[in-house]
């Protein structure tokens, strides 16, 4: 398998150049995952759109982190777990929650733990979820909107997690301090 190029705005296909500029403007850098995705501009564009939409869901910062990191850990993504650790810290998510997610532990907050279990059920079941898990999800105070928003975020994470698997994307220097390996 050939090595994937970490594109810059100079080396990227024409259609990806404005997308990389957008990343640089929004994030102050071009993350390596964006640099890899630039080889397929439609993938990068789709990812950017889904990432923006994920941030507009009804989930608060802790819940969004639970959804993102649960999927990242379940998929064993060496790149996204450290990246989302840094993102979670910037969103002021408590270290206790961040570490429990990275270590695939039961969450101390019962509502967040139900969210985690629901995300796992949807991810592992490829969209199939049993009635008991749905009942627990709704009993915890979540609604159909949040159930569907999990699917939106799962689609976003499949794009990055799978790209990182095939490309073996190097973790950005800014996130190396949060390095992580699947169990």
Short mmCIF file of N, CA and C in Angstrom, two decimals:
data_model
loop_
_atom_site.label_atom_id
_atom_site.label_comp_id
_atom_site.label_asym_id
_atom_site.label_seq_id
_atom_site.Cartn_x
_atom_site.Cartn_y
_atom_site.Cartn_z
N UNK A 1 0.86 -1.18 0.00
CA UNK A 1 0.00 0.00 0.00
C UNK A 1 0.90 1.23 0.00
N UNK A 2 0.59 2.18 -0.88
CA UNK A 2 1.38 3.39 -0.98
C UNK A 2 1.12 4.33 0.17
N UNK A 3 2.10 5.16 0.43
CA UNK A 3 1.97 6.15 1.49
C UNK A 3 1.07 7.29 1.01
N UNK A 4 0.26 7.79 1.89
CA UNK A 4 -0.64 8.89 1.55
C UNK A 4 0.08 10.22 1.73
N UNK A 5 -0.22 11.15 0.84
CA UNK A 5 0.38 12.48 0.88
C UNK A 5 -0.33 13.34 1.89
N UNK A 6 0.45 14.07 2.67
CA UNK A 6 -0.10 15.11 3.55
C UNK A 6 -0.07 16.40 2.72
N UNK A 7 -1.19 16.69 2.10
CA UNK A 7 -1.25 17.82 1.18
C UNK A 7 -1.20 19.17 1.91
N UNK A 8 -0.65 20.12 1.19
CA UNK A 8 -0.68 21.52 1.60
C UNK A 8 -1.54 22.26 0.59
N UNK A 9 -1.73 23.53 0.82
CA UNK A 9 -2.49 24.31 -0.16
C UNK A 9 -1.74 24.41 -1.49
N UNK A 10 -0.44 24.13 -1.49
CA UNK A 10 0.34 24.14 -2.74
C UNK A 10 0.23 22.82 -3.49
N UNK A 11 0.14 21.69 -2.78
CA UNK A 11 0.18 20.38 -3.44
C UNK A 11 -1.19 19.75 -3.65
N UNK A 12 -2.20 20.25 -2.99
CA UNK A 12 -3.54 19.64 -3.04
C UNK A 12 -4.18 19.82 -4.41
N UNK A 13 -5.07 18.89 -4.77
CA UNK A 13 -5.87 19.10 -5.97
C UNK A 13 -6.61 20.45 -5.88
N UNK A 14 -6.84 21.08 -7.02
CA UNK A 14 -7.45 22.42 -7.04
C UNK A 14 -8.72 22.52 -6.19
N UNK A 15 -9.60 21.54 -6.29
CA UNK A 15 -10.87 21.59 -5.56
C UNK A 15 -10.67 21.53 -4.05
N UNK A 16 -9.52 21.02 -3.60
CA UNK A 16 -9.27 20.90 -2.15
C UNK A 16 -8.59 22.14 -1.58
N UNK A 17 -7.97 22.94 -2.41
CA UNK A 17 -7.22 24.10 -1.90
C UNK A 17 -8.07 25.04 -1.05
N UNK A 18 -9.26 25.46 -1.51
CA UNK A 18 -10.06 26.34 -0.65
C UNK A 18 -10.54 25.64 0.62
N UNK A 19 -10.70 24.32 0.57
CA UNK A 19 -11.12 23.57 1.76
C UNK A 19 -10.00 23.55 2.80
N UNK A 20 -8.76 23.39 2.33
CA UNK A 20 -7.62 23.44 3.25
C UNK A 20 -7.43 24.84 3.83
N UNK A 21 -7.67 25.85 2.99
CA UNK A 21 -7.62 27.24 3.50
C UNK A 21 -8.67 27.45 4.59
N UNK A 22 -9.84 26.89 4.38
CA UNK A 22 -10.92 26.98 5.37
C UNK A 22 -10.48 26.33 6.69
N UNK A 23 -9.85 25.17 6.60
CA UNK A 23 -9.35 24.48 7.79
C UNK A 23 -8.31 25.34 8.50
N UNK A 24 -7.39 25.87 7.73
CA UNK A 24 -6.31 26.69 8.30
C UNK A 24 -6.88 27.93 8.99
N UNK A 25 -7.86 28.55 8.36
CA UNK A 25 -8.47 29.75 8.94
C UNK A 25 -9.23 29.41 10.22
N UNK A 26 -9.97 28.32 10.21
CA UNK A 26 -10.79 27.94 11.37
C UNK A 26 -9.97 27.39 12.52
N UNK A 27 -8.90 26.65 12.21
CA UNK A 27 -8.17 25.92 13.23
C UNK A 27 -6.75 26.44 13.47
N UNK A 28 -6.31 27.36 12.63
CA UNK A 28 -4.96 27.88 12.78
C UNK A 28 -3.90 26.94 12.23
N UNK A 29 -4.32 25.86 11.62
CA UNK A 29 -3.42 24.86 11.06
C UNK A 29 -4.22 23.97 10.10
N UNK A 30 -3.52 23.17 9.34
CA UNK A 30 -4.17 22.15 8.53
C UNK A 30 -3.91 20.82 9.24
N UNK A 31 -4.92 20.28 9.93
CA UNK A 31 -4.73 18.99 10.59
C UNK A 31 -4.34 17.91 9.57
N UNK A 32 -3.54 16.97 10.01
CA UNK A 32 -3.08 15.93 9.10
C UNK A 32 -4.23 15.16 8.47
N UNK A 33 -5.33 14.95 9.19
CA UNK A 33 -6.46 14.25 8.59
C UNK A 33 -7.03 15.04 7.42
N UNK A 34 -7.07 16.35 7.52
CA UNK A 34 -7.54 17.19 6.41
C UNK A 34 -6.55 17.12 5.26
N UNK A 35 -5.26 17.09 5.61
CA UNK A 35 -4.21 17.02 4.58
C UNK A 35 -4.31 15.71 3.79
N UNK A 36 -4.65 14.62 4.46
CA UNK A 36 -4.84 13.34 3.77
C UNK A 36 -6.13 13.37 2.94
N UNK A 37 -7.22 13.82 3.56
CA UNK A 37 -8.51 13.84 2.88
C UNK A 37 -8.51 14.73 1.63
N UNK A 38 -7.59 15.69 1.58
CA UNK A 38 -7.53 16.60 0.44
C UNK A 38 -7.32 15.86 -0.87
N UNK A 39 -6.76 14.66 -0.82
CA UNK A 39 -6.57 13.87 -2.04
C UNK A 39 -7.92 13.59 -2.71
N UNK A 40 -8.98 13.53 -1.90
CA UNK A 40 -10.35 13.34 -2.40
C UNK A 40 -11.16 14.53 -1.91
N UNK A 41 -11.15 15.63 -2.66
CA UNK A 41 -11.79 16.86 -2.18
C UNK A 41 -13.23 16.68 -1.72
N UNK A 42 -13.99 15.80 -2.34
CA UNK A 42 -15.38 15.60 -1.92
C UNK A 42 -15.44 14.98 -0.53
N UNK A 43 -14.49 14.12 -0.20
CA UNK A 43 -14.44 13.55 1.15
C UNK A 43 -14.16 14.64 2.17
N UNK A 44 -13.17 15.48 1.90
CA UNK A 44 -12.83 16.57 2.82
C UNK A 44 -14.01 17.52 2.98
N UNK A 45 -14.63 17.86 1.89
CA UNK A 45 -15.79 18.77 1.97
C UNK A 45 -16.93 18.14 2.77
N UNK A 46 -17.22 16.89 2.49
CA UNK A 46 -18.27 16.20 3.24
C UNK A 46 -17.97 16.14 4.71
N UNK A 47 -16.72 15.84 5.04
CA UNK A 47 -16.31 15.80 6.45
C UNK A 47 -16.49 17.18 7.10
N UNK A 48 -16.01 18.23 6.43
CA UNK A 48 -16.13 19.57 7.02
C UNK A 48 -17.59 19.93 7.29
N UNK A 49 -18.45 19.59 6.36
CA UNK A 49 -19.88 19.89 6.54
C UNK A 49 -20.44 19.11 7.72
N UNK A 50 -20.15 17.82 7.79
CA UNK A 50 -20.67 17.02 8.90
C UNK A 50 -20.09 17.46 10.24
N UNK A 51 -18.83 17.88 10.25
CA UNK A 51 -18.23 18.37 11.50
C UNK A 51 -18.96 19.63 11.99
N UNK A 52 -19.23 20.53 11.06
CA UNK A 52 -19.97 21.75 11.43
C UNK A 52 -21.37 21.40 11.94
N UNK A 53 -22.02 20.45 11.28
CA UNK A 53 -23.36 20.04 11.71
C UNK A 53 -23.33 19.34 13.07
N UNK A 54 -22.31 18.56 13.33
CA UNK A 54 -22.18 17.88 14.63
C UNK A 54 -22.14 18.92 15.76
N UNK A 55 -21.48 20.02 15.50
CA UNK A 55 -21.37 21.07 16.51
C UNK A 55 -22.67 21.85 16.69
N UNK A 56 -23.61 21.67 15.77
CA UNK A 56 -24.91 22.34 15.86
C UNK A 56 -25.98 21.43 16.44
N UNK A 57 -25.61 20.20 16.82
CA UNK A 57 -26.60 19.29 17.39
C UNK A 57 -27.05 19.80 18.75
N UNK A 58 -28.02 19.12 19.32
CA UNK A 58 -28.55 19.53 20.63
C UNK A 58 -27.67 19.05 21.78
N UNK A 59 -26.57 18.36 21.50
CA UNK A 59 -25.69 17.87 22.55
C UNK A 59 -24.84 18.99 23.13
N UNK A 60 -24.67 18.98 24.46
CA UNK A 60 -23.73 19.92 25.09
C UNK A 60 -22.31 19.39 24.90
N UNK A 61 -21.32 20.12 25.38
CA UNK A 61 -19.91 19.75 25.15
C UNK A 61 -19.59 18.37 25.71
N UNK A 62 -20.07 18.05 26.89
CA UNK A 62 -19.79 16.73 27.47
C UNK A 62 -20.44 15.62 26.65
N UNK A 63 -21.69 15.83 26.27
CA UNK A 63 -22.40 14.82 25.48
C UNK A 63 -21.77 14.63 24.11
N UNK A 64 -21.41 15.72 23.47
CA UNK A 64 -20.77 15.64 22.15
C UNK A 64 -19.45 14.87 22.25
N UNK A 65 -18.71 15.14 23.31
CA UNK A 65 -17.46 14.41 23.53
C UNK A 65 -17.72 12.93 23.75
N UNK A 66 -18.78 12.61 24.49
CA UNK A 66 -19.13 11.20 24.71
C UNK A 66 -19.40 10.52 23.37
N UNK A 67 -20.17 11.16 22.52
CA UNK A 67 -20.50 10.55 21.23
C UNK A 67 -19.24 10.40 20.38
N UNK A 68 -18.48 11.49 20.21
CA UNK A 68 -17.26 11.43 19.40
C UNK A 68 -16.29 10.37 19.90
N UNK A 69 -15.94 10.45 21.20
CA UNK A 69 -14.89 9.57 21.71
C UNK A 69 -15.33 8.12 21.82
N UNK A 70 -16.61 7.90 22.10
CA UNK A 70 -17.09 6.51 22.15
C UNK A 70 -16.88 5.85 20.80
N UNK A 71 -17.22 6.56 19.75
CA UNK A 71 -17.04 6.02 18.40
C UNK A 71 -15.55 5.87 18.08
N UNK A 72 -14.76 6.89 18.40
CA UNK A 72 -13.32 6.83 18.13
C UNK A 72 -12.66 5.63 18.80
N UNK A 73 -12.99 5.42 20.08
CA UNK A 73 -12.41 4.31 20.83
C UNK A 73 -12.91 2.98 20.28
N UNK A 74 -14.21 2.89 20.01
CA UNK A 74 -14.77 1.65 19.47
C UNK A 74 -14.12 1.29 18.14
N UNK A 75 -13.84 2.31 17.32
CA UNK A 75 -13.20 2.07 16.02
C UNK A 75 -11.68 1.93 16.14
N UNK A 76 -11.14 2.16 17.33
CA UNK A 76 -9.69 2.04 17.53
C UNK A 76 -8.88 3.04 16.74
N UNK A 77 -9.33 4.28 16.70
CA UNK A 77 -8.67 5.29 15.87
C UNK A 77 -7.52 5.98 16.62
N UNK A 78 -6.30 5.63 16.22
CA UNK A 78 -5.08 6.16 16.83
C UNK A 78 -4.96 7.68 16.67
N UNK A 79 -5.60 8.24 15.68
CA UNK A 79 -5.51 9.68 15.39
C UNK A 79 -6.62 10.45 16.09
N UNK A 80 -7.86 9.99 15.97
CA UNK A 80 -9.00 10.76 16.46
C UNK A 80 -9.11 10.80 17.98
N UNK A 81 -8.69 9.74 18.66
CA UNK A 81 -8.76 9.78 20.12
C UNK A 81 -7.88 10.91 20.66
N UNK A 82 -6.60 11.01 20.27
CA UNK A 82 -5.81 12.15 20.75
C UNK A 82 -6.36 13.50 20.29
N UNK A 83 -6.80 13.59 19.03
CA UNK A 83 -7.32 14.86 18.53
C UNK A 83 -8.54 15.30 19.33
N UNK A 84 -9.46 14.37 19.58
CA UNK A 84 -10.66 14.73 20.32
C UNK A 84 -10.40 14.90 21.81
N UNK A 85 -9.28 14.38 22.30
CA UNK A 85 -8.87 14.69 23.67
C UNK A 85 -8.52 16.17 23.75
N UNK A 86 -7.74 16.64 22.79
CA UNK A 86 -7.40 18.07 22.75
C UNK A 86 -8.62 18.94 22.55
N UNK A 87 -9.52 18.52 21.66
CA UNK A 87 -10.74 19.27 21.42
C UNK A 87 -11.58 19.33 22.70
N UNK A 88 -11.71 18.19 23.38
CA UNK A 88 -12.50 18.15 24.62
C UNK A 88 -11.91 19.09 25.67
N UNK A 89 -10.60 19.10 25.79
CA UNK A 89 -9.95 20.00 26.75
C UNK A 89 -10.25 21.46 26.40
N UNK A 90 -10.23 21.77 25.10
CA UNK A 90 -10.52 23.15 24.69
C UNK A 90 -11.99 23.52 24.94
N UNK A 91 -12.85 22.48 24.99
CA UNK A 91 -14.28 22.70 25.26
C UNK A 91 -14.58 22.65 26.77
N UNK A 92 -13.52 22.54 27.59
CA UNK A 92 -13.65 22.52 29.06
C UNK A 92 -14.38 21.28 29.58
N UNK A 93 -14.26 20.17 28.87
CA UNK A 93 -14.82 18.90 29.33
C UNK A 93 -13.93 18.41 30.48
N UNK A 94 -14.52 17.94 31.57
CA UNK A 94 -13.72 17.50 32.72
C UNK A 94 -12.76 16.35 32.37
N UNK A 95 -11.56 16.41 32.94
CA UNK A 95 -10.56 15.36 32.70
C UNK A 95 -11.08 13.98 33.09
N UNK A 96 -11.86 13.89 34.15
CA UNK A 96 -12.40 12.60 34.58
C UNK A 96 -13.20 11.95 33.44
N UNK A 97 -14.03 12.74 32.77
CA UNK A 97 -14.83 12.22 31.66
C UNK A 97 -13.93 11.87 30.48
N UNK A 98 -13.00 12.74 30.14
CA UNK A 98 -12.08 12.50 29.03
C UNK A 98 -11.33 11.19 29.24
N UNK A 99 -10.78 10.99 30.43
CA UNK A 99 -9.98 9.80 30.72
C UNK A 99 -10.84 8.54 30.73
N UNK A 100 -12.03 8.62 31.28
CA UNK A 100 -12.92 7.45 31.29
C UNK A 100 -13.27 7.03 29.87
N UNK A 101 -13.50 7.99 29.00
CA UNK A 101 -13.81 7.67 27.60
C UNK A 101 -12.60 7.04 26.91
N UNK A 102 -11.42 7.63 27.09
CA UNK A 102 -10.20 7.11 26.47
C UNK A 102 -9.91 5.69 26.93
N UNK A 103 -10.24 5.40 28.19
CA UNK A 103 -9.97 4.09 28.76
C UNK A 103 -11.15 3.12 28.64
N UNK A 104 -12.20 3.56 27.96
CA UNK A 104 -13.39 2.74 27.75
C UNK A 104 -13.96 2.22 29.07
N UNK A 105 -14.10 3.13 30.03
CA UNK A 105 -14.63 2.80 31.35
C UNK A 105 -16.09 3.23 31.45
N UNK A 106 -16.76 2.68 32.45
CA UNK A 106 -18.11 3.12 32.77
C UNK A 106 -18.03 4.57 33.22
N UNK A 107 -18.94 5.40 32.73
CA UNK A 107 -18.93 6.82 33.09
C UNK A 107 -19.65 7.02 34.41
N UNK A 108 -19.14 7.92 35.24
CA UNK A 108 -19.72 8.13 36.57
C UNK A 108 -21.08 8.82 36.51
N UNK A 109 -21.32 9.59 35.46
CA UNK A 109 -22.62 10.25 35.29
C UNK A 109 -23.56 9.26 34.61
N UNK A 110 -24.64 8.85 35.30
CA UNK A 110 -25.54 7.83 34.73
C UNK A 110 -26.13 8.21 33.38
N UNK A 111 -26.51 9.48 33.20
CA UNK A 111 -27.10 9.90 31.93
C UNK A 111 -26.07 9.80 30.81
N UNK A 112 -24.85 10.25 31.06
CA UNK A 112 -23.79 10.17 30.05
C UNK A 112 -23.44 8.71 29.76
N UNK A 113 -23.50 7.87 30.78
CA UNK A 113 -23.21 6.45 30.56
C UNK A 113 -24.26 5.80 29.67
N UNK A 114 -25.53 6.18 29.85
CA UNK A 114 -26.59 5.67 28.97
C UNK A 114 -26.34 6.15 27.54
N UNK A 115 -25.91 7.40 27.39
CA UNK A 115 -25.58 7.91 26.06
C UNK A 115 -24.46 7.08 25.45
N UNK A 116 -23.40 6.82 26.22
CA UNK A 116 -22.28 6.02 25.72
C UNK A 116 -22.77 4.64 25.29
N UNK A 117 -23.57 4.00 26.11
CA UNK A 117 -24.05 2.65 25.79
C UNK A 117 -24.93 2.65 24.54
N UNK A 118 -25.69 3.72 24.36
CA UNK A 118 -26.54 3.82 23.17
C UNK A 118 -25.69 4.01 21.92
N UNK A 119 -24.67 4.85 22.02
CA UNK A 119 -23.75 5.05 20.89
C UNK A 119 -23.08 3.73 20.53
N UNK A 120 -22.63 2.99 21.54
CA UNK A 120 -22.01 1.69 21.28
C UNK A 120 -22.98 0.73 20.62
N UNK A 121 -24.23 0.72 21.10
CA UNK A 121 -25.23 -0.19 20.53
C UNK A 121 -25.48 0.13 19.05
N UNK A 122 -25.59 1.40 18.74
CA UNK A 122 -25.83 1.81 17.34
C UNK A 122 -24.61 1.49 16.48
N UNK A 123 -23.42 1.77 17.00
CA UNK A 123 -22.19 1.54 16.25
C UNK A 123 -21.98 0.04 16.01
N UNK A 124 -22.06 -0.72 17.08
CA UNK A 124 -21.83 -2.17 16.96
C UNK A 124 -22.94 -2.87 16.17
N UNK A 125 -24.16 -2.36 16.32
CA UNK A 125 -25.31 -2.98 15.65
C UNK A 125 -25.55 -2.46 14.25
N UNK A 126 -24.68 -1.57 13.78
CA UNK A 126 -24.82 -0.97 12.45
C UNK A 126 -26.21 -0.36 12.26
N UNK A 127 -26.63 0.33 13.31
CA UNK A 127 -27.92 1.02 13.25
C UNK A 127 -29.05 0.27 13.92
N UNK A 128 -28.84 -1.00 14.20
CA UNK A 128 -29.85 -1.78 14.91
C UNK A 128 -29.63 -1.61 16.40
N UNK A 129 -30.72 -1.40 17.13
CA UNK A 129 -30.63 -1.20 18.57
C UNK A 129 -31.84 -1.89 19.21
N UNK A 130 -31.60 -2.55 20.33
CA UNK A 130 -32.71 -3.28 20.94
C UNK A 130 -33.60 -2.35 21.78
N UNK A 131 -34.79 -2.83 22.05
CA UNK A 131 -35.80 -2.04 22.75
C UNK A 131 -35.36 -1.64 24.16
N UNK A 132 -34.62 -2.51 24.84
CA UNK A 132 -34.18 -2.19 26.21
C UNK A 132 -33.23 -0.99 26.21
N UNK A 133 -32.31 -0.96 25.23
CA UNK A 133 -31.38 0.17 25.17
C UNK A 133 -32.12 1.45 24.79
N UNK A 134 -33.06 1.35 23.87
CA UNK A 134 -33.85 2.54 23.50
C UNK A 134 -34.65 3.04 24.70
N UNK A 135 -35.24 2.14 25.44
CA UNK A 135 -36.01 2.52 26.62
C UNK A 135 -35.12 3.23 27.64
N UNK A 136 -33.92 2.72 27.86
CA UNK A 136 -32.98 3.36 28.79
C UNK A 136 -32.58 4.75 28.29
N UNK A 137 -32.38 4.87 26.99
CA UNK A 137 -32.00 6.15 26.38
C UNK A 137 -33.09 7.20 26.61
N UNK A 138 -34.34 6.82 26.33
CA UNK A 138 -35.45 7.75 26.51
C UNK A 138 -35.71 8.03 27.99
N UNK A 139 -35.55 7.03 28.83
CA UNK A 139 -35.75 7.21 30.27
C UNK A 139 -34.71 8.16 30.86
N UNK A 140 -33.53 8.21 30.24
CA UNK A 140 -32.48 9.12 30.71
C UNK A 140 -32.75 10.57 30.33
N UNK A 141 -33.79 10.79 29.50
CA UNK A 141 -34.15 12.15 29.12
C UNK A 141 -33.82 12.52 27.69
N UNK A 142 -33.26 11.60 26.96
CA UNK A 142 -32.98 11.87 25.55
C UNK A 142 -34.22 11.60 24.71
N UNK A 143 -34.21 12.15 23.50
CA UNK A 143 -35.37 12.04 22.61
C UNK A 143 -34.93 11.51 21.25
N UNK A 144 -35.91 11.35 20.36
CA UNK A 144 -35.60 10.86 19.01
C UNK A 144 -34.60 11.76 18.30
N UNK A 145 -34.66 13.06 18.53
CA UNK A 145 -33.71 13.98 17.89
C UNK A 145 -32.28 13.57 18.21
N UNK A 146 -31.99 13.30 19.47
CA UNK A 146 -30.63 12.94 19.85
C UNK A 146 -30.25 11.57 19.28
N UNK A 147 -31.20 10.67 19.18
CA UNK A 147 -30.92 9.36 18.59
C UNK A 147 -30.46 9.53 17.14
N UNK A 148 -31.15 10.38 16.42
CA UNK A 148 -30.79 10.63 15.02
C UNK A 148 -29.49 11.43 14.91
N UNK A 149 -29.24 12.31 15.86
CA UNK A 149 -27.99 13.08 15.84
C UNK A 149 -26.78 12.17 16.07
N UNK A 150 -26.96 11.10 16.82
CA UNK A 150 -25.88 10.12 16.98
C UNK A 150 -25.50 9.56 15.61
N UNK A 151 -26.49 9.30 14.78
CA UNK A 151 -26.23 8.74 13.45
C UNK A 151 -25.47 9.75 12.58
N UNK A 152 -25.82 11.02 12.68
CA UNK A 152 -25.08 12.07 11.96
C UNK A 152 -23.61 12.04 12.37
N UNK A 153 -23.36 12.00 13.68
CA UNK A 153 -21.98 12.04 14.18
C UNK A 153 -21.24 10.75 13.84
N UNK A 154 -21.95 9.63 13.86
CA UNK A 154 -21.34 8.37 13.46
C UNK A 154 -20.87 8.45 12.00
N UNK A 155 -21.67 9.03 11.14
CA UNK A 155 -21.27 9.19 9.74
C UNK A 155 -20.00 10.05 9.64
N UNK A 156 -19.94 11.10 10.42
CA UNK A 156 -18.75 11.96 10.44
C UNK A 156 -17.53 11.17 10.89
N UNK A 157 -17.69 10.39 11.96
CA UNK A 157 -16.55 9.66 12.51
C UNK A 157 -16.12 8.51 11.62
N UNK A 158 -17.03 7.89 10.89
CA UNK A 158 -16.64 6.84 9.95
C UNK A 158 -15.69 7.45 8.92
N UNK A 159 -15.97 8.66 8.47
CA UNK A 159 -15.12 9.30 7.47
C UNK A 159 -13.68 9.45 7.99
N UNK A 160 -13.54 9.95 9.21
CA UNK A 160 -12.18 10.17 9.72
C UNK A 160 -11.55 8.89 10.22
N UNK A 161 -12.28 8.11 11.00
CA UNK A 161 -11.70 6.89 11.56
C UNK A 161 -11.20 5.96 10.46
N UNK A 162 -12.02 5.73 9.45
CA UNK A 162 -11.64 4.81 8.38
C UNK A 162 -10.51 5.39 7.53
N UNK A 163 -10.54 6.69 7.27
CA UNK A 163 -9.44 7.31 6.52
C UNK A 163 -8.14 7.15 7.30
N UNK A 164 -8.19 7.37 8.61
CA UNK A 164 -6.98 7.23 9.41
C UNK A 164 -6.47 5.79 9.42
N UNK A 165 -7.37 4.83 9.37
CA UNK A 165 -6.94 3.43 9.33
C UNK A 165 -6.21 3.13 8.02
N UNK A 166 -6.80 3.52 6.89
CA UNK A 166 -6.17 3.19 5.61
C UNK A 166 -4.93 4.03 5.34
N UNK A 167 -4.89 5.26 5.84
CA UNK A 167 -3.77 6.15 5.56
C UNK A 167 -2.71 6.14 6.66
N UNK A 168 -3.03 5.55 7.81
CA UNK A 168 -2.13 5.60 8.97
C UNK A 168 -1.68 7.04 9.22
N UNK A 169 -2.66 7.92 9.27
CA UNK A 169 -2.41 9.35 9.42
C UNK A 169 -1.58 9.64 10.66
N UNK A 170 -0.49 10.37 10.51
CA UNK A 170 0.29 10.72 11.70
C UNK A 170 -0.46 11.73 12.58
N UNK A 171 -0.39 11.52 13.89
CA UNK A 171 -1.03 12.43 14.84
C UNK A 171 -0.33 13.79 14.75
N UNK A 172 -1.11 14.85 14.76
CA UNK A 172 -0.57 16.20 14.71
C UNK A 172 0.28 16.47 15.95
N UNK A 173 1.34 17.26 15.79
CA UNK A 173 2.23 17.59 16.90
C UNK A 173 1.45 18.13 18.10
N UNK A 174 0.42 18.94 17.83
CA UNK A 174 -0.36 19.54 18.91
C UNK A 174 -1.07 18.50 19.77
N UNK A 175 -1.30 17.31 19.21
CA UNK A 175 -2.03 16.27 19.94
C UNK A 175 -1.17 15.08 20.34
N UNK A 176 0.13 15.11 20.02
CA UNK A 176 1.01 13.99 20.38
C UNK A 176 1.04 13.74 21.88
N UNK A 177 0.88 14.79 22.67
CA UNK A 177 0.87 14.66 24.13
C UNK A 177 -0.29 13.77 24.60
N UNK A 178 -1.31 13.62 23.77
CA UNK A 178 -2.49 12.82 24.11
C UNK A 178 -2.48 11.47 23.38
N UNK A 179 -1.30 11.01 22.96
CA UNK A 179 -1.19 9.77 22.19
C UNK A 179 -2.00 8.66 22.85
N UNK A 180 -2.55 7.79 22.00
CA UNK A 180 -3.43 6.71 22.47
C UNK A 180 -3.30 5.54 21.52
N UNK A 181 -3.36 4.35 22.05
CA UNK A 181 -3.35 3.13 21.25
C UNK A 181 -4.52 2.26 21.69
N UNK A 182 -5.18 1.61 20.74
CA UNK A 182 -6.28 0.71 21.12
C UNK A 182 -5.77 -0.43 21.98
N UNK A 183 -6.66 -0.94 22.82
CA UNK A 183 -6.31 -2.07 23.69
C UNK A 183 -6.09 -3.31 22.87
#
